[in-house]
Short mmCIF file of C-alpha atoms in Angstrom, two decimals:
data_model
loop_
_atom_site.label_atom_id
_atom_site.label_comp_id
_atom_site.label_asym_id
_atom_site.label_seq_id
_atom_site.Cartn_x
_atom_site.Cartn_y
_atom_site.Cartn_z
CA UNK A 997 12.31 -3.85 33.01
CA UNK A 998 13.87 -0.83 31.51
CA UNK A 999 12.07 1.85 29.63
CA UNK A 1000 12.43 1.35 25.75
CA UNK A 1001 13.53 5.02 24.14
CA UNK A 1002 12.53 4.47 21.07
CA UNK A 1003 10.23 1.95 19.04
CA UNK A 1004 11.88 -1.54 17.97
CA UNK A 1005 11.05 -5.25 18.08
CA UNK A 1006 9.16 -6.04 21.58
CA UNK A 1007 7.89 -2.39 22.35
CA UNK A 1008 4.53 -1.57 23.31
CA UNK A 1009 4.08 1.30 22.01
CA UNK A 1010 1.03 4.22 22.80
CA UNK A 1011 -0.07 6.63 19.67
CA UNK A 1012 -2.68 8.67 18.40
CA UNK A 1013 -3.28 8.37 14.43
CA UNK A 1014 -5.17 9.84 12.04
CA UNK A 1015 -5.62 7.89 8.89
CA UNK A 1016 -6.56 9.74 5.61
CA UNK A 1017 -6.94 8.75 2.11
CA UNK A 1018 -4.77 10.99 -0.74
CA UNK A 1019 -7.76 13.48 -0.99
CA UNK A 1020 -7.64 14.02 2.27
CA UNK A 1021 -10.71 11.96 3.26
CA UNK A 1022 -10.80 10.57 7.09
CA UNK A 1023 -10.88 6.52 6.98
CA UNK A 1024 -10.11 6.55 11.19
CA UNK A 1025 -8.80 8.39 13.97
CA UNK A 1026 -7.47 7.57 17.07
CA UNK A 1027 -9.06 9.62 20.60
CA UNK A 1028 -7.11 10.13 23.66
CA UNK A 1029 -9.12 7.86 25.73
CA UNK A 1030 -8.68 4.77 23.34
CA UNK A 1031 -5.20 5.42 21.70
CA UNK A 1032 -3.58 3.12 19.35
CA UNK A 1033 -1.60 0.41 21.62
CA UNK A 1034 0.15 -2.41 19.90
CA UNK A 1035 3.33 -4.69 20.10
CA UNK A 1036 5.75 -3.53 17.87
CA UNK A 1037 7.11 -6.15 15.34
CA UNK A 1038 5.08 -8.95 15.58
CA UNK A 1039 2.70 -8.17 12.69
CA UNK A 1040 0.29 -6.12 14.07
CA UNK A 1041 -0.11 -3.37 11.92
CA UNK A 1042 0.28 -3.38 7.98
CA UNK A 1043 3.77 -3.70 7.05
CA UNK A 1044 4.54 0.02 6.03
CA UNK A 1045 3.00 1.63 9.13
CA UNK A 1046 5.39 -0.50 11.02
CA UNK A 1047 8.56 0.40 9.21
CA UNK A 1048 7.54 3.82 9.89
CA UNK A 1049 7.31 4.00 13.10
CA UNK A 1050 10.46 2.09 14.06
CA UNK A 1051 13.12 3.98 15.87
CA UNK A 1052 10.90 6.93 16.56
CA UNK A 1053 10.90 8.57 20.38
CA UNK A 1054 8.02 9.30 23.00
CA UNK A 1055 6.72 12.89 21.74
CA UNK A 1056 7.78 12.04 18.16
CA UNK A 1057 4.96 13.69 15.21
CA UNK A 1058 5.48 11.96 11.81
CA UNK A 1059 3.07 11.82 8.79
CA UNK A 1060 3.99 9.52 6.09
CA UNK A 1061 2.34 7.72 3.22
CA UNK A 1062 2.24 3.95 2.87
CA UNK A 1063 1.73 2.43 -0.47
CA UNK A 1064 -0.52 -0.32 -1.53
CA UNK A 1065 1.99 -2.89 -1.32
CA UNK A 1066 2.87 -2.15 2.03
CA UNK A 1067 -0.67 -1.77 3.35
CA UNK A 1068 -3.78 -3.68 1.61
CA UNK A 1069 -2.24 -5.04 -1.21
CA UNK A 1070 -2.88 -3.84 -5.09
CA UNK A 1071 -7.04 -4.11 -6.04
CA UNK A 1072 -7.11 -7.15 -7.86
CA UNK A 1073 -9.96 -7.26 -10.15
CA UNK A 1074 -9.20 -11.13 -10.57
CA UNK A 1075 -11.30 -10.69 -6.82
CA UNK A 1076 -14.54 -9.85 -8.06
CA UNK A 1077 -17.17 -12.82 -9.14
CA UNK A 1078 -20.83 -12.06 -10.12
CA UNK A 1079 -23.58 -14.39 -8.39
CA UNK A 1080 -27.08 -15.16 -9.36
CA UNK A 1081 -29.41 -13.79 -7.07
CA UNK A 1082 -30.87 -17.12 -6.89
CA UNK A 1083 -27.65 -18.43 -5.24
CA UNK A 1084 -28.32 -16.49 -2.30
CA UNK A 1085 -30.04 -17.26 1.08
CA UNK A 1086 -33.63 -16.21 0.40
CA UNK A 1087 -34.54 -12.64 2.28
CA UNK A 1088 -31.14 -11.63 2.05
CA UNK A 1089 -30.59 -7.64 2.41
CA UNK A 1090 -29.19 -6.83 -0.81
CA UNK A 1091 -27.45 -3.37 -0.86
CA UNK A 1092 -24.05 -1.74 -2.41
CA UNK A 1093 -22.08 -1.54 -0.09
CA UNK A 1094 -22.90 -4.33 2.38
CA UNK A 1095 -20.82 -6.48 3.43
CA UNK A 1096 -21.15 -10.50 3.70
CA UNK A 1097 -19.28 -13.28 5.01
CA UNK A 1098 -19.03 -16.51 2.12
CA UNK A 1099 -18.04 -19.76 1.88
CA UNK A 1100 -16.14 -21.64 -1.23
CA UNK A 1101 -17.14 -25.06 -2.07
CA UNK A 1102 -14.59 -26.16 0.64
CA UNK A 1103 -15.82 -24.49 2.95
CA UNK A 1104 -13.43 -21.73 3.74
CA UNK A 1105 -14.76 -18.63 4.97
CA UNK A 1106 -14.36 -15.12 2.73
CA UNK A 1107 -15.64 -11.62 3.21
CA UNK A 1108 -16.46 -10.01 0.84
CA UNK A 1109 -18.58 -6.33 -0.48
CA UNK A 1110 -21.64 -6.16 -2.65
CA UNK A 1111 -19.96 -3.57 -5.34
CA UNK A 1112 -23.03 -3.44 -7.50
CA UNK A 1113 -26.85 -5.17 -7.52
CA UNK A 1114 -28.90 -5.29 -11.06
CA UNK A 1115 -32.38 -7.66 -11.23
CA UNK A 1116 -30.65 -11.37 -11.49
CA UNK A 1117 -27.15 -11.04 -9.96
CA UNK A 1118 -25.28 -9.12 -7.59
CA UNK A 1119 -21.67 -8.52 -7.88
CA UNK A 1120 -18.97 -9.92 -4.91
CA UNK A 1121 -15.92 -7.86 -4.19
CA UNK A 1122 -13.34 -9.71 -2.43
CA UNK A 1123 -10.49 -7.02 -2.24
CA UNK A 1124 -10.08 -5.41 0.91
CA UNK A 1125 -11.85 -1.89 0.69
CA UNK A 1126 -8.60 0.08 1.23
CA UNK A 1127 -6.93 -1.90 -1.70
CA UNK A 1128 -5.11 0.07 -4.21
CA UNK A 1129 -4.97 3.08 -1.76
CA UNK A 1130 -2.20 4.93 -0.62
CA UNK A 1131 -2.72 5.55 2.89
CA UNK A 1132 -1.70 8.90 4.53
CA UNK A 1133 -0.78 8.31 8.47
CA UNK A 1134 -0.34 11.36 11.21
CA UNK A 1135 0.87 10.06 13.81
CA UNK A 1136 2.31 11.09 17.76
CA UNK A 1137 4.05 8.98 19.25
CA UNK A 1138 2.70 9.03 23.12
CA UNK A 1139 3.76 6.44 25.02
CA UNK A 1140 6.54 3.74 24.84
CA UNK A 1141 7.06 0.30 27.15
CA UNK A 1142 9.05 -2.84 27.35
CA UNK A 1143 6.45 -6.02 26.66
CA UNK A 1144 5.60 -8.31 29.02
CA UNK A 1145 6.86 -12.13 28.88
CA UNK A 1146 2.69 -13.23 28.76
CA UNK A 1147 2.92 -10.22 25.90
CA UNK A 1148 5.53 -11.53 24.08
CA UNK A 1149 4.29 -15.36 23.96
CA UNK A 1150 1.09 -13.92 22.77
CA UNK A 1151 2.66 -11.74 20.12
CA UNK A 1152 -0.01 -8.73 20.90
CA UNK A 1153 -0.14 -5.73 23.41
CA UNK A 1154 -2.51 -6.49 26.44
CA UNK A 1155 -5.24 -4.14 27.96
CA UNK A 1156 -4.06 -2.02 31.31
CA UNK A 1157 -5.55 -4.32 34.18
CA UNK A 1158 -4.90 -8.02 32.28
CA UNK A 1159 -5.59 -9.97 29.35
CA UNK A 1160 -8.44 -9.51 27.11
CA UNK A 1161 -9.33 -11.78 23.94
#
């Protein structure tokens, strides 16, 4: 297998990241002992990340700004619901911020934030906590590969040493 030089479809590809919110805040960074690895164009990051980082080289810095659409998705306040307190498992931590794992009536499974607690209810966010945002990316680009076959039928990157689930 050849080298790739630069990121498209079937790459693994190495980086270090920083991601930021607009005011500069730091959602996550990358370290040099646990870079970013991922296979490139199989879904694997959030559709504007990807787009940015295709066609760049080994070495390549880049930071770039990825709108809602292309990341989380717009906040939707149609994702919020307010539950009796009473509807809840009994000794239940309630706390802003929290997050809890729900079920419908049909049984499908949601997660979802407690955005706010008063005496009777407490109120459900649905919307992914970096909905809405516009997400600021710095990225270096620090390592590039052809996939593997077992790679490629997987549609993810694997760890150095084998394959880990």
């Amino acid at each position: 297998m050849t080298t790739p030089e630069k990121i498209e479809k079937d790459t693994v590809v190495t980086l270090q990241y920083a991601l930021k919110l607009e005011d500069g805040t730091l959602v996550e960074e990358s370290s040099p002992d646990n870079p970013l690895v991922y296979l490139h164009g199989h879904g694997n990051l959030i559709p504007g990340l990807e787009r940015q980082l295709e066609g760049l080289t080994v070495g390549a810095q880049k930071t770039f700004v990825v709108e809602p659409a292309d990341a989380y998705g717009e906040y939707d306040p149609e994702d919020v619901d307010r539950v009796n307190r009473t509807d809840l498992p009994p000794g239940l931590e309630v706390e802003v911020g929290k997050m809890l794992s729900v079920r419908d009536e049909s049984g499908n499974q949601y997660i979802a934030r407690i955005s706010a607690v008063d005496e009777k209810t407490i109120t459900l966010d649905f919307n992914h906590p970096m909905a809405g945002k516009r997400l600021v990316f710095d990225i270096t680009v620090t390592g590039l590969r052809a996939a593997t076959e077992e790679e490629l039928a997987h549609g993810h990157a694997h760890e150095p040493g084998g394959h880990h689930h």
